[in-house]
Amino acid sequence: MDWPGYFPDLNPMEYLWYALGRRFAARLHHPENTQQLKQMLIDEWALLPQEMLHQLALSMRRRCEATIAVRGGHIPY
């Protein structure tokens, strides 16, 4: 499918950013500077479950089919 980044429902990174944001918000300590922020984001990214990433990849076909069904095959520009 062309340009999945233009369709938030189809962009897997949207789901990853959401998961990362939730994990980050649940932390007890918040960063005091940009260096700490960068390191905390790297740490949380590394802790994202591989099974979640695998399931996200497997769900792409189903989500593409559902989006096409709802939009009637129309892809807006």
mmCIF file with all atom_site columns, C-alpha atoms in Angstrom:
data_model
loop_
_atom_site.group_PDB
_atom_site.id
_atom_site.type_symbol
_atom_site.label_atom_id
_atom_site.label_alt_id
_atom_site.label_comp_id
_atom_site.label_asym_id
_atom_site.label_entity_id
_atom_site.label_seq_id
_atom_site.pdbx_PDB_ins_code
_atom_site.Cartn_x
_atom_site.Cartn_y
_atom_site.Cartn_z
_atom_site.occupancy
_atom_site.B_iso_or_equiv
_atom_site.pdbx_formal_charge
_atom_site.auth_seq_id
_atom_site.auth_comp_id
_atom_site.auth_asym_id
_atom_site.auth_atom_id
_atom_site.pdbx_PDB_model_num
ATOM 1  C CA . MET A 1 1  ? 0.000   0.000  0.000  1.00 0.00 ? 1  MET A CA 1
ATOM 2  C CA . ASP A 1 2  ? 1.382   3.389  -0.935 1.00 0.00 ? 2  ASP A CA 1
ATOM 3  C CA . TRP A 1 3  ? 2.297   5.858  1.774  1.00 0.00 ? 3  TRP A CA 1
ATOM 4  C CA . PRO A 1 4  ? 1.032   4.202  4.983  1.00 0.00 ? 4  PRO A CA 1
ATOM 5  C CA . GLY A 1 5  ? 2.507   7.130  6.925  1.00 0.00 ? 5  GLY A CA 1
ATOM 6  C CA . TYR A 1 6  ? -0.335  9.319  5.668  1.00 0.00 ? 6  TYR A CA 1
ATOM 7  C CA . PHE A 1 7  ? -2.899  7.006  7.234  1.00 0.00 ? 7  PHE A CA 1
ATOM 8  C CA . PRO A 1 8  ? -2.450  7.101  11.042 1.00 0.00 ? 8  PRO A CA 1
ATOM 9  C CA . ASP A 1 9  ? -4.504  3.918  11.442 1.00 0.00 ? 9  ASP A CA 1
ATOM 10 C CA . LEU A 1 10 ? -2.035  2.087  9.231  1.00 0.00 ? 10 LEU A CA 1
ATOM 11 C CA . ASN A 1 11 ? 1.198   3.568  10.489 1.00 0.00 ? 11 ASN A CA 1
ATOM 12 C CA . PRO A 1 12 ? 2.726   1.119  13.004 1.00 0.00 ? 12 PRO A CA 1
ATOM 13 C CA . MET A 1 13 ? 4.896   3.887  14.446 1.00 0.00 ? 13 MET A CA 1
ATOM 14 C CA . GLU A 1 14 ? 1.777   5.630  15.769 1.00 0.00 ? 14 GLU A CA 1
ATOM 15 C CA . TYR A 1 15 ? 1.051   2.588  17.925 1.00 0.00 ? 15 TYR A CA 1
ATOM 16 C CA . LEU A 1 16 ? 4.671   2.328  19.034 1.00 0.00 ? 16 LEU A CA 1
ATOM 17 C CA . TRP A 1 17 ? 4.809   6.002  20.016 1.00 0.00 ? 17 TRP A CA 1
ATOM 18 C CA . TYR A 1 18 ? 1.583   5.554  21.983 1.00 0.00 ? 18 TYR A CA 1
ATOM 19 C CA . ALA A 1 19 ? 3.001   2.544  23.855 1.00 0.00 ? 19 ALA A CA 1
ATOM 20 C CA . LEU A 1 20 ? 6.272   4.354  24.488 1.00 0.00 ? 20 LEU A CA 1
ATOM 21 C CA . GLY A 1 21 ? 4.431   7.445  25.752 1.00 0.00 ? 21 GLY A CA 1
ATOM 22 C CA . ARG A 1 22 ? 2.361   5.398  28.181 1.00 0.00 ? 22 ARG A CA 1
ATOM 23 C CA . ARG A 1 23 ? 5.453   3.661  29.550 1.00 0.00 ? 23 ARG A CA 1
ATOM 24 C CA . PHE A 1 24 ? 7.271   6.963  29.857 1.00 0.00 ? 24 PHE A CA 1
ATOM 25 C CA . ALA A 1 25 ? 4.337   8.656  31.630 1.00 0.00 ? 25 ALA A CA 1
ATOM 26 C CA . ALA A 1 26 ? 4.210   5.806  34.158 1.00 0.00 ? 26 ALA A CA 1
ATOM 27 C CA . ARG A 1 27 ? 7.777   6.470  35.307 1.00 0.00 ? 27 ARG A CA 1
ATOM 28 C CA . LEU A 1 28 ? 8.144   7.772  38.851 1.00 0.00 ? 28 LEU A CA 1
ATOM 29 C CA . HIS A 1 29 ? 11.070  10.041 37.979 1.00 0.00 ? 29 HIS A CA 1
ATOM 30 C CA . HIS A 1 30 ? 10.928  12.545 35.171 1.00 0.00 ? 30 HIS A CA 1
ATOM 31 C CA . PRO A 1 31 ? 13.970  13.866 33.317 1.00 0.00 ? 31 PRO A CA 1
ATOM 32 C CA . GLU A 1 32 ? 15.671  17.013 34.511 1.00 0.00 ? 32 GLU A CA 1
ATOM 33 C CA . ASN A 1 33 ? 17.402  17.777 31.226 1.00 0.00 ? 33 ASN A CA 1
ATOM 34 C CA . THR A 1 34 ? 17.472  16.701 27.577 1.00 0.00 ? 34 THR A CA 1
ATOM 35 C CA . GLN A 1 35 ? 20.266  14.192 28.139 1.00 0.00 ? 35 GLN A CA 1
ATOM 36 C CA . GLN A 1 36 ? 18.193  12.380 30.769 1.00 0.00 ? 36 GLN A CA 1
ATOM 37 C CA . LEU A 1 37 ? 15.138  12.558 28.512 1.00 0.00 ? 37 LEU A CA 1
ATOM 38 C CA . LYS A 1 38 ? 17.070  10.965 25.657 1.00 0.00 ? 38 LYS A CA 1
ATOM 39 C CA . GLN A 1 39 ? 18.407  8.189  27.874 1.00 0.00 ? 39 GLN A CA 1
ATOM 40 C CA . MET A 1 40 ? 14.996  7.471  29.414 1.00 0.00 ? 40 MET A CA 1
ATOM 41 C CA . LEU A 1 41 ? 13.406  7.216  25.964 1.00 0.00 ? 41 LEU A CA 1
ATOM 42 C CA . ILE A 1 42 ? 16.159  4.862  24.810 1.00 0.00 ? 42 ILE A CA 1
ATOM 43 C CA . ASP A 1 43 ? 15.701  2.740  27.931 1.00 0.00 ? 43 ASP A CA 1
ATOM 44 C CA . GLU A 1 44 ? 11.924  2.523  27.523 1.00 0.00 ? 44 GLU A CA 1
ATOM 45 C CA . TRP A 1 45 ? 12.240  1.770  23.801 1.00 0.00 ? 45 TRP A CA 1
ATOM 46 C CA . ALA A 1 46 ? 14.503  -1.180 24.621 1.00 0.00 ? 46 ALA A CA 1
ATOM 47 C CA . LEU A 1 47 ? 11.900  -2.477 27.110 1.00 0.00 ? 47 LEU A CA 1
ATOM 48 C CA . LEU A 1 48 ? 9.035   -2.584 24.594 1.00 0.00 ? 48 LEU A CA 1
ATOM 49 C CA . PRO A 1 49 ? 8.012   -6.246 24.418 1.00 0.00 ? 49 PRO A CA 1
ATOM 50 C CA . GLN A 1 50 ? 9.134   -7.994 21.252 1.00 0.00 ? 50 GLN A CA 1
ATOM 51 C CA . GLU A 1 51 ? 5.831   -9.876 21.192 1.00 0.00 ? 51 GLU A CA 1
ATOM 52 C CA . MET A 1 52 ? 3.984   -6.557 20.928 1.00 0.00 ? 52 MET A CA 1
ATOM 53 C CA . LEU A 1 53 ? 6.129   -5.578 17.946 1.00 0.00 ? 53 LEU A CA 1
ATOM 54 C CA . HIS A 1 54 ? 5.544   -8.974 16.355 1.00 0.00 ? 54 HIS A CA 1
ATOM 55 C CA . GLN A 1 55 ? 1.769   -8.766 16.853 1.00 0.00 ? 55 GLN A CA 1
ATOM 56 C CA . LEU A 1 56 ? 1.737   -5.236 15.465 1.00 0.00 ? 56 LEU A CA 1
ATOM 57 C CA . ALA A 1 57 ? 3.451   -6.433 12.291 1.00 0.00 ? 57 ALA A CA 1
ATOM 58 C CA . LEU A 1 58 ? 1.025   -9.348 11.990 1.00 0.00 ? 58 LEU A CA 1
ATOM 59 C CA . SER A 1 59 ? -1.968  -7.023 12.399 1.00 0.00 ? 59 SER A CA 1
ATOM 60 C CA . MET A 1 60 ? -1.090  -4.887 9.387  1.00 0.00 ? 60 MET A CA 1
ATOM 61 C CA . ARG A 1 61 ? -2.968  -7.001 6.863  1.00 0.00 ? 61 ARG A CA 1
ATOM 62 C CA . ARG A 1 62 ? -6.134  -7.017 8.983  1.00 0.00 ? 62 ARG A CA 1
ATOM 63 C CA . ARG A 1 63 ? -5.949  -3.253 9.589  1.00 0.00 ? 63 ARG A CA 1
ATOM 64 C CA . CYS A 1 64 ? -5.350  -2.541 5.897  1.00 0.00 ? 64 CYS A CA 1
ATOM 65 C CA . GLU A 1 65 ? -8.342  -4.681 4.929  1.00 0.00 ? 65 GLU A CA 1
ATOM 66 C CA . ALA A 1 66 ? -10.555 -2.984 7.534  1.00 0.00 ? 66 ALA A CA 1
ATOM 67 C CA . THR A 1 67 ? -9.491  0.485  6.389  1.00 0.00 ? 67 THR A CA 1
ATOM 68 C CA . ILE A 1 68 ? -10.171 -0.354 2.733  1.00 0.00 ? 68 ILE A CA 1
ATOM 69 C CA . ALA A 1 69 ? -13.578 -1.786 3.669  1.00 0.00 ? 69 ALA A CA 1
ATOM 70 C CA . VAL A 1 70 ? -14.549 1.378  5.546  1.00 0.00 ? 70 VAL A CA 1
ATOM 71 C CA . ARG A 1 71 ? -13.249 3.738  2.877  1.00 0.00 ? 71 ARG A CA 1
ATOM 72 C CA . GLY A 1 72 ? -14.671 1.667  0.022  1.00 0.00 ? 72 GLY A CA 1
ATOM 73 C CA . GLY A 1 73 ? -11.302 1.351  -1.645 1.00 0.00 ? 73 GLY A CA 1
ATOM 74 C CA . HIS A 1 74 ? -11.003 5.144  -1.905 1.00 0.00 ? 74 HIS A CA 1
ATOM 75 C CA . ILE A 1 75 ? -7.557  6.457  -1.039 1.00 0.00 ? 75 ILE A CA 1
ATOM 76 C CA . PRO A 1 76 ? -7.646  10.245 -0.522 1.00 0.00 ? 76 PRO A CA 1
ATOM 77 C CA . TYR A 1 77 ? -4.779  12.403 -1.719 1.00 0.00 ? 77 TYR A CA 1
#
